[in-house]
Amino acid sequence: EIVLTQSPATLSLSPGERATLSCRASHSVSSSLAWYQHKPGQAPRLLIFDASNRATGSPARFSGSGSGTDFTLTISSLEPEDFAVYYCQQRTNWPFTFGPGTKVDIK
Amino acid sequence: QVQLVQSGAEVRKPGASVKVSCKASGYTFTGHYIHWVRQAPGQGLEWMGWINPNSGDTSSAEKFQGRVTMTTDTSISSAYIELSSLTFDDTAIYYCARDFLGSTWLFDPWGQGTLVTVSS
Protein backbone atom coordinates (compact mmCIF):
# COMPACT_ATOMS: atom_id res chain seq x y z
CA GLU A 1 0.00 0.00 0.00
CA ILE A 2 1.26 3.45 -0.90
CA VAL A 3 1.35 5.73 2.12
CA LEU A 4 0.86 9.45 1.60
CA THR A 5 2.28 11.95 4.08
CA GLN A 6 1.11 15.56 4.13
CA SER A 7 2.80 18.56 5.67
CA PRO A 8 2.25 20.68 7.54
CA ALA A 9 -0.66 19.23 9.49
CA THR A 10 -2.00 22.75 10.02
CA LEU A 11 -1.24 25.95 8.15
CA SER A 12 -2.37 29.20 9.75
CA LEU A 13 -2.54 32.03 7.25
CA SER A 14 -4.41 35.25 6.56
CA PRO A 15 -6.62 35.97 3.55
CA GLY A 16 -4.51 37.12 0.64
CA GLU A 17 -1.49 35.09 1.66
CA ARG A 18 0.02 32.27 -0.38
CA ALA A 19 -0.45 28.69 0.84
CA THR A 20 1.95 25.88 -0.01
CA LEU A 21 0.90 22.35 0.91
CA SER A 22 3.08 19.28 0.51
CA CYS A 23 2.26 15.63 -0.17
CA ARG A 24 4.88 12.90 -0.22
CA ALA A 25 4.32 9.31 -1.39
CA SER A 26 6.10 6.24 -0.01
CA HIS A 27 6.61 4.99 -3.57
CA SER A 28 6.42 6.71 -6.92
CA VAL A 29 2.90 7.44 -8.12
CA SER A 30 4.14 9.01 -11.36
CA SER A 31 1.78 11.97 -11.87
CA SER A 32 -1.34 10.17 -10.62
CA LEU A 33 -1.91 12.42 -7.64
CA ALA A 34 -5.08 14.36 -6.90
CA TRP A 35 -6.02 17.06 -4.39
CA TYR A 36 -9.40 17.46 -2.70
CA GLN A 37 -10.84 20.28 -0.62
CA HIS A 38 -13.07 19.37 2.33
CA LYS A 39 -15.04 21.85 4.34
CA PRO A 40 -16.87 20.91 7.58
CA GLY A 41 -20.35 19.58 6.92
CA GLN A 42 -19.81 19.48 3.17
CA ALA A 43 -18.81 16.85 0.67
CA PRO A 44 -15.18 16.80 -0.45
CA ARG A 45 -14.49 18.38 -3.83
CA LEU A 46 -11.91 17.44 -6.45
CA LEU A 47 -9.57 20.36 -7.12
CA ILE A 48 -6.58 18.99 -9.00
CA PHE A 49 -5.98 15.68 -10.78
CA ASP A 50 -2.91 14.13 -12.36
CA ALA A 51 -0.74 16.42 -10.28
CA SER A 52 -1.40 19.66 -12.13
CA ASN A 53 -4.75 19.60 -13.94
CA ARG A 54 -7.47 21.76 -12.45
CA ALA A 55 -10.89 20.10 -12.25
CA THR A 56 -13.86 21.88 -13.78
CA GLY A 57 -14.85 24.76 -11.54
CA SER A 58 -11.59 24.82 -9.63
CA PRO A 59 -10.41 28.45 -9.40
CA ALA A 60 -7.19 29.46 -11.14
CA ARG A 61 -5.59 30.40 -7.82
CA PHE A 62 -5.22 26.66 -7.15
CA SER A 63 -2.27 24.99 -8.83
CA GLY A 64 -0.53 21.67 -8.43
CA SER A 65 2.93 20.46 -9.26
CA GLY A 66 5.23 17.52 -8.78
CA SER A 67 5.79 13.96 -9.93
CA GLY A 68 7.12 10.71 -8.55
CA THR A 69 6.98 11.04 -4.79
CA ASP A 70 6.83 14.79 -4.07
CA PHE A 71 3.87 17.01 -4.82
CA THR A 72 2.74 20.53 -3.97
CA LEU A 73 -0.62 22.28 -3.93
CA THR A 74 -0.35 26.05 -4.07
CA ILE A 75 -3.10 28.54 -3.38
CA SER A 76 -1.76 31.81 -4.75
CA SER A 77 -3.86 34.17 -2.68
CA LEU A 78 -6.18 32.79 -0.03
CA GLU A 79 -9.85 33.69 -0.25
CA PRO A 80 -12.13 33.35 2.80
CA GLU A 81 -13.78 30.28 1.24
CA ASP A 82 -10.44 28.48 0.91
CA PHE A 83 -10.06 27.75 4.62
CA ALA A 84 -10.62 24.01 4.72
CA VAL A 85 -8.84 20.67 4.92
CA TYR A 86 -6.95 19.52 1.85
CA TYR A 87 -6.26 15.87 1.08
CA CYS A 88 -4.01 14.33 -1.52
CA GLN A 89 -4.94 10.96 -3.08
CA GLN A 90 -3.04 8.51 -5.26
CA ARG A 91 -4.65 6.34 -7.93
CA THR A 92 -1.58 4.49 -9.17
CA ASN A 93 -1.83 1.48 -6.88
CA TRP A 94 -4.72 -0.37 -5.30
CA PRO A 95 -5.93 0.40 -2.70
CA PHE A 96 -6.40 4.05 -3.54
CA THR A 97 -5.12 5.98 -0.57
CA PHE A 98 -5.47 9.46 0.86
CA GLY A 99 -3.05 11.50 2.87
CA PRO A 100 -3.98 12.53 6.44
CA GLY A 101 -4.84 16.06 5.33
CA THR A 102 -3.58 19.61 5.85
CA LYS A 103 -5.89 22.02 7.62
CA VAL A 104 -5.64 25.58 6.35
CA ASP A 105 -7.07 27.84 9.00
CA ILE A 106 -7.38 31.55 9.54
CA LYS A 107 -4.51 33.17 11.41
CA GLN B 1 -26.25 18.92 -12.85
CA VAL B 2 -24.64 15.77 -11.54
CA GLN B 3 -25.88 15.03 -8.05
CA LEU B 4 -25.60 12.19 -5.55
CA VAL B 5 -28.11 12.13 -2.71
CA GLN B 6 -27.56 9.73 0.17
CA SER B 7 -29.90 8.25 2.74
CA GLY B 8 -30.19 9.60 6.25
CA ALA B 9 -28.26 8.96 9.43
CA GLU B 10 -28.33 5.51 11.00
CA VAL B 11 -27.68 4.14 14.48
CA ARG B 12 -26.80 0.49 14.94
CA LYS B 13 -25.65 -1.76 17.74
CA PRO B 14 -22.36 -3.62 17.56
CA GLY B 15 -22.68 -6.77 15.48
CA ALA B 16 -25.51 -5.40 13.38
CA SER B 17 -25.49 -4.40 9.71
CA VAL B 18 -26.23 -1.12 7.99
CA LYS B 19 -27.16 -0.30 4.41
CA VAL B 20 -26.63 3.17 2.94
CA SER B 21 -28.11 4.29 -0.34
CA CYS B 22 -26.88 6.80 -2.92
CA LYS B 23 -29.21 8.07 -5.64
CA ALA B 24 -27.58 9.56 -8.71
CA SER B 25 -28.99 12.05 -11.18
CA GLY B 26 -27.83 14.27 -14.00
CA TYR B 27 -25.74 11.72 -15.90
CA THR B 28 -25.81 8.20 -17.36
CA PHE B 29 -25.62 6.06 -14.23
CA THR B 30 -24.05 3.06 -15.96
CA GLY B 31 -21.26 5.14 -17.43
CA HIS B 32 -19.35 5.84 -14.22
CA TYR B 33 -18.13 3.66 -11.37
CA ILE B 34 -19.40 4.51 -7.90
CA HIS B 35 -16.92 4.61 -5.03
CA TRP B 36 -17.50 4.51 -1.30
CA VAL B 37 -15.27 6.47 1.07
CA ARG B 38 -15.64 6.93 4.82
CA GLN B 39 -14.37 9.35 7.41
CA ALA B 40 -14.25 8.37 11.07
CA PRO B 41 -14.49 11.14 13.68
CA GLY B 42 -11.35 13.25 13.66
CA GLN B 43 -9.79 11.07 11.00
CA GLY B 44 -9.00 11.37 7.31
CA LEU B 45 -10.65 9.84 4.27
CA GLU B 46 -10.57 6.08 3.71
CA TRP B 47 -11.45 4.47 0.38
CA MET B 48 -13.65 1.41 0.86
CA GLY B 49 -14.41 0.12 -2.60
CA TRP B 50 -16.01 0.62 -5.99
CA ILE B 51 -18.82 -0.86 -8.05
CA ASN B 52 -19.27 -0.79 -11.80
CA PRO B 53 -23.00 -0.14 -12.28
CA ASN B 54 -22.81 -1.46 -15.83
CA SER B 55 -21.53 -4.93 -14.91
CA GLY B 56 -22.04 -5.19 -11.17
CA ASP B 57 -18.32 -5.89 -10.70
CA THR B 58 -16.93 -4.72 -7.40
CA SER B 59 -13.60 -4.24 -5.66
CA SER B 60 -13.12 -3.45 -2.00
CA ALA B 61 -10.17 -2.59 0.19
CA GLU B 62 -8.73 -5.62 1.94
CA LYS B 63 -9.80 -4.53 5.41
CA PHE B 64 -13.48 -4.59 4.38
CA GLN B 65 -13.49 -7.78 2.34
CA GLY B 66 -15.98 -10.29 3.65
CA ARG B 67 -17.88 -7.60 5.49
CA VAL B 68 -18.94 -5.19 2.74
CA THR B 69 -21.48 -5.64 -0.03
CA MET B 70 -21.89 -3.07 -2.79
CA THR B 71 -24.82 -3.22 -5.17
CA THR B 72 -26.71 -1.04 -7.61
CA ASP B 73 -30.22 -0.78 -8.95
CA THR B 74 -29.83 0.71 -12.42
CA SER B 75 -33.59 1.09 -12.83
CA ILE B 76 -33.53 3.86 -10.25
CA SER B 77 -29.89 4.98 -10.63
CA SER B 78 -29.02 4.04 -7.09
CA ALA B 79 -26.04 2.46 -5.40
CA TYR B 80 -25.91 0.79 -2.03
CA ILE B 81 -23.28 -0.24 0.45
CA GLU B 82 -24.00 -2.68 3.23
CA LEU B 83 -21.51 -3.19 6.03
CA SER B 84 -21.99 -6.08 8.42
CA SER B 85 -20.60 -7.12 11.82
CA LEU B 86 -20.36 -3.49 12.86
CA THR B 87 -17.96 -2.41 15.60
CA PHE B 88 -17.52 0.93 17.33
CA ASP B 89 -14.68 1.64 14.87
CA ASP B 90 -17.22 1.70 12.03
CA THR B 91 -18.73 4.90 13.37
CA ALA B 92 -18.09 7.31 10.51
CA ILE B 93 -19.54 9.45 7.76
CA TYR B 94 -19.95 7.30 4.67
CA TYR B 95 -19.73 9.02 1.30
CA CYS B 96 -20.56 7.79 -2.15
CA ALA B 97 -18.70 9.43 -5.00
CA ARG B 98 -18.95 9.15 -8.74
CA ASP B 99 -15.83 8.25 -10.62
CA PHE B 100 -14.69 11.43 -12.31
CA LEU B 101 -14.45 10.19 -15.89
CA GLY B 102 -15.76 6.63 -15.74
CA SER B 103 -13.11 4.42 -14.21
CA THR B 104 -10.24 6.73 -13.39
CA TRP B 105 -10.15 6.22 -9.60
CA LEU B 106 -10.81 9.92 -9.09
CA PHE B 107 -13.83 10.93 -7.07
CA ASP B 108 -16.12 13.73 -8.15
CA PRO B 109 -18.76 14.68 -7.26
CA TRP B 110 -19.52 13.25 -3.83
CA GLY B 111 -22.75 12.67 -2.00
CA GLN B 112 -23.53 14.68 1.10
CA GLY B 113 -22.50 11.86 3.41
CA THR B 114 -24.39 9.54 5.75
CA LEU B 115 -23.48 9.38 9.42
CA VAL B 116 -23.46 5.86 10.76
CA THR B 117 -23.17 5.61 14.52
CA VAL B 118 -22.42 2.30 16.20
CA SER B 119 -23.52 2.47 19.80
CA SER B 120 -24.61 0.00 22.43
Coordinates of C-alpha atoms in Angstrom, one line a residue:
Chain A
E1 CA 0.0 0.0 0.0
I2 CA 1.3 3.5 -0.9
V3 CA 1.4 5.7 2.1
L4 CA 0.9 9.4 1.6
T5 CA 2.3 11.9 4.1
Q6 CA 1.1 15.6 4.1
S7 CA 2.8 18.6 5.7
P8 CA 2.3 20.7 7.5
A9 CA -0.7 19.2 9.5
T10 CA -2.0 22.7 10.0
L11 CA -1.2 26.0 8.2
S12 CA -2.4 29.2 9.8
L13 CA -2.5 32.0 7.2
S14 CA -4.4 35.2 6.6
P15 CA -6.6 36.0 3.6
G16 CA -4.5 37.1 0.6
E17 CA -1.5 35.1 1.7
R18 CA 0.0 32.3 -0.4
A19 CA -0.5 28.7 0.8
T20 CA 1.9 25.9 0.0
L21 CA 0.9 22.3 0.9
S22 CA 3.1 19.3 0.5
C23 CA 2.3 15.6 -0.2
R24 CA 4.9 12.9 -0.2
A25 CA 4.3 9.3 -1.4
S26 CA 6.1 6.2 0.0
H27 CA 6.6 5.0 -3.6
S28 CA 6.4 6.7 -6.9
V29 CA 2.9 7.4 -8.1
S30 CA 4.1 9.0 -11.4
S31 CA 1.8 12.0 -11.9
S32 CA -1.3 10.2 -10.6
L33 CA -1.9 12.4 -7.6
A34 CA -5.1 14.4 -6.9
W35 CA -6.0 17.1 -4.4
Y36 CA -9.4 17.5 -2.7
Q37 CA -10.8 20.3 -0.6
H38 CA -13.1 19.4 2.3
K39 CA -15.0 21.9 4.3
P40 CA -16.9 20.9 7.6
G41 CA -20.4 19.6 6.9
Q42 CA -19.8 19.5 3.2
A43 CA -18.8 16.8 0.7
P44 CA -15.2 16.8 -0.5
R45 CA -14.5 18.4 -3.8
L46 CA -11.9 17.4 -6.5
L47 CA -9.6 20.4 -7.1
I48 CA -6.6 19.0 -9.0
F49 CA -6.0 15.7 -10.8
D50 CA -2.9 14.1 -12.4
A51 CA -0.7 16.4 -10.3
S52 CA -1.4 19.7 -12.1
N53 CA -4.7 19.6 -13.9
R54 CA -7.5 21.8 -12.5
A55 CA -10.9 20.1 -12.2
T56 CA -13.9 21.9 -13.8
G57 CA -14.9 24.8 -11.5
S58 CA -11.6 24.8 -9.6
P59 CA -10.4 28.4 -9.4
A60 CA -7.2 29.5 -11.1
R61 CA -5.6 30.4 -7.8
F62 CA -5.2 26.7 -7.1
S63 CA -2.3 25.0 -8.8
G64 CA -0.5 21.7 -8.4
S65 CA 2.9 20.5 -9.3
G66 CA 5.2 17.5 -8.8
S67 CA 5.8 14.0 -9.9
G68 CA 7.1 10.7 -8.6
T69 CA 7.0 11.0 -4.8
D70 CA 6.8 14.8 -4.1
F71 CA 3.9 17.0 -4.8
T72 CA 2.7 20.5 -4.0
L73 CA -0.6 22.3 -3.9
T74 CA -0.3 26.1 -4.1
I75 CA -3.1 28.5 -3.4
S76 CA -1.8 31.8 -4.8
S77 CA -3.9 34.2 -2.7
L78 CA -6.2 32.8 0.0
E79 CA -9.8 33.7 -0.2
P80 CA -12.1 33.3 2.8
E81 CA -13.8 30.3 1.2
D82 CA -10.4 28.5 0.9
F83 CA -10.1 27.8 4.6
A84 CA -10.6 24.0 4.7
V85 CA -8.8 20.7 4.9
Y86 CA -6.9 19.5 1.8
Y87 CA -6.3 15.9 1.1
C88 CA -4.0 14.3 -1.5
Q89 CA -4.9 11.0 -3.1
Q90 CA -3.0 8.5 -5.3
R91 CA -4.6 6.3 -7.9
T92 CA -1.6 4.5 -9.2
N93 CA -1.8 1.5 -6.9
W94 CA -4.7 -0.4 -5.3
P95 CA -5.9 0.4 -2.7
F96 CA -6.4 4.0 -3.5
T97 CA -5.1 6.0 -0.6
F98 CA -5.5 9.5 0.9
G99 CA -3.1 11.5 2.9
P100 CA -4.0 12.5 6.4
G101 CA -4.8 16.1 5.3
T102 CA -3.6 19.6 5.9
K103 CA -5.9 22.0 7.6
V104 CA -5.6 25.6 6.4
D105 CA -7.1 27.8 9.0
I106 CA -7.4 31.6 9.5
K107 CA -4.5 33.2 11.4
Chain B
Q1 CA -26.2 18.9 -12.8
V2 CA -24.6 15.8 -11.5
Q3 CA -25.9 15.0 -8.0
L4 CA -25.6 12.2 -5.6
V5 CA -28.1 12.1 -2.7
Q6 CA -27.6 9.7 0.2
S7 CA -29.9 8.2 2.7
G8 CA -30.2 9.6 6.3
A9 CA -28.3 9.0 9.4
E10 CA -28.3 5.5 11.0
V11 CA -27.7 4.1 14.5
R12 CA -26.8 0.5 14.9
K13 CA -25.7 -1.8 17.7
P14 CA -22.4 -3.6 17.6
G15 CA -22.7 -6.8 15.5
A16 CA -25.5 -5.4 13.4
S17 CA -25.5 -4.4 9.7
V18 CA -26.2 -1.1 8.0
K19 CA -27.2 -0.3 4.4
V20 CA -26.6 3.2 2.9
S21 CA -28.1 4.3 -0.3
C22 CA -26.9 6.8 -2.9
K23 CA -29.2 8.1 -5.6
A24 CA -27.6 9.6 -8.7
S25 CA -29.0 12.0 -11.2
G26 CA -27.8 14.3 -14.0
Y27 CA -25.7 11.7 -15.9
T28 CA -25.8 8.2 -17.4
F29 CA -25.6 6.1 -14.2
T30 CA -24.1 3.1 -16.0
G31 CA -21.3 5.1 -17.4
H32 CA -19.4 5.8 -14.2
Y33 CA -18.1 3.7 -11.4
I34 CA -19.4 4.5 -7.9
H35 CA -16.9 4.6 -5.0
W36 CA -17.5 4.5 -1.3
V37 CA -15.3 6.5 1.1
R38 CA -15.6 6.9 4.8
Q39 CA -14.4 9.4 7.4
A40 CA -14.3 8.4 11.1
P41 CA -14.5 11.1 13.7
G42 CA -11.4 13.3 13.7
Q43 CA -9.8 11.1 11.0
G44 CA -9.0 11.4 7.3
L45 CA -10.6 9.8 4.3
E46 CA -10.6 6.1 3.7
W47 CA -11.5 4.5 0.4
M48 CA -13.7 1.4 0.9
G49 CA -14.4 0.1 -2.6
W50 CA -16.0 0.6 -6.0
I51 CA -18.8 -0.9 -8.0
N52 CA -19.3 -0.8 -11.8
P53 CA -23.0 -0.1 -12.3
N54 CA -22.8 -1.5 -15.8
S55 CA -21.5 -4.9 -14.9
G56 CA -22.0 -5.2 -11.2
D57 CA -18.3 -5.9 -10.7
T58 CA -16.9 -4.7 -7.4
S59 CA -13.6 -4.2 -5.7
S60 CA -13.1 -3.4 -2.0
A61 CA -10.2 -2.6 0.2
E62 CA -8.7 -5.6 1.9
K63 CA -9.8 -4.5 5.4
F64 CA -13.5 -4.6 4.4
Q65 CA -13.5 -7.8 2.3
G66 CA -16.0 -10.3 3.6
R67 CA -17.9 -7.6 5.5
V68 CA -18.9 -5.2 2.7
T69 CA -21.5 -5.6 0.0
M70 CA -21.9 -3.1 -2.8
T71 CA -24.8 -3.2 -5.2
T72 CA -26.7 -1.0 -7.6
D73 CA -30.2 -0.8 -9.0
T74 CA -29.8 0.7 -12.4
S75 CA -33.6 1.1 -12.8
I76 CA -33.5 3.9 -10.2
S77 CA -29.9 5.0 -10.6
S78 CA -29.0 4.0 -7.1
A79 CA -26.0 2.5 -5.4
Y80 CA -25.9 0.8 -2.0
I81 CA -23.3 -0.2 0.4
E82 CA -24.0 -2.7 3.2
L83 CA -21.5 -3.2 6.0
S84 CA -22.0 -6.1 8.4
S85 CA -20.6 -7.1 11.8
L86 CA -20.4 -3.5 12.9
T87 CA -18.0 -2.4 15.6
F88 CA -17.5 0.9 17.3
D89 CA -14.7 1.6 14.9
D90 CA -17.2 1.7 12.0
T91 CA -18.7 4.9 13.4
A92 CA -18.1 7.3 10.5
I93 CA -19.5 9.5 7.8
Y94 CA -20.0 7.3 4.7
Y95 CA -19.7 9.0 1.3
C96 CA -20.6 7.8 -2.2
A97 CA -18.7 9.4 -5.0
R98 CA -19.0 9.1 -8.7
D99 CA -15.8 8.2 -10.6
F100 CA -14.7 11.4 -12.3
L101 CA -14.4 10.2 -15.9
G102 CA -15.8 6.6 -15.7
S103 CA -13.1 4.4 -14.2
T104 CA -10.2 6.7 -13.4
W105 CA -10.2 6.2 -9.6
L106 CA -10.8 9.9 -9.1
F107 CA -13.8 10.9 -7.1
D108 CA -16.1 13.7 -8.2
P109 CA -18.8 14.7 -7.3
W110 CA -19.5 13.3 -3.8
G111 CA -22.8 12.7 -2.0
Q112 CA -23.5 14.7 1.1
G113 CA -22.5 11.9 3.4
T114 CA -24.4 9.5 5.8
L115 CA -23.5 9.4 9.4
V116 CA -23.5 5.9 10.8
T117 CA -23.2 5.6 14.5
V118 CA -22.4 2.3 16.2
S119 CA -23.5 2.5 19.8
S120 CA -24.6 0.0 22.4

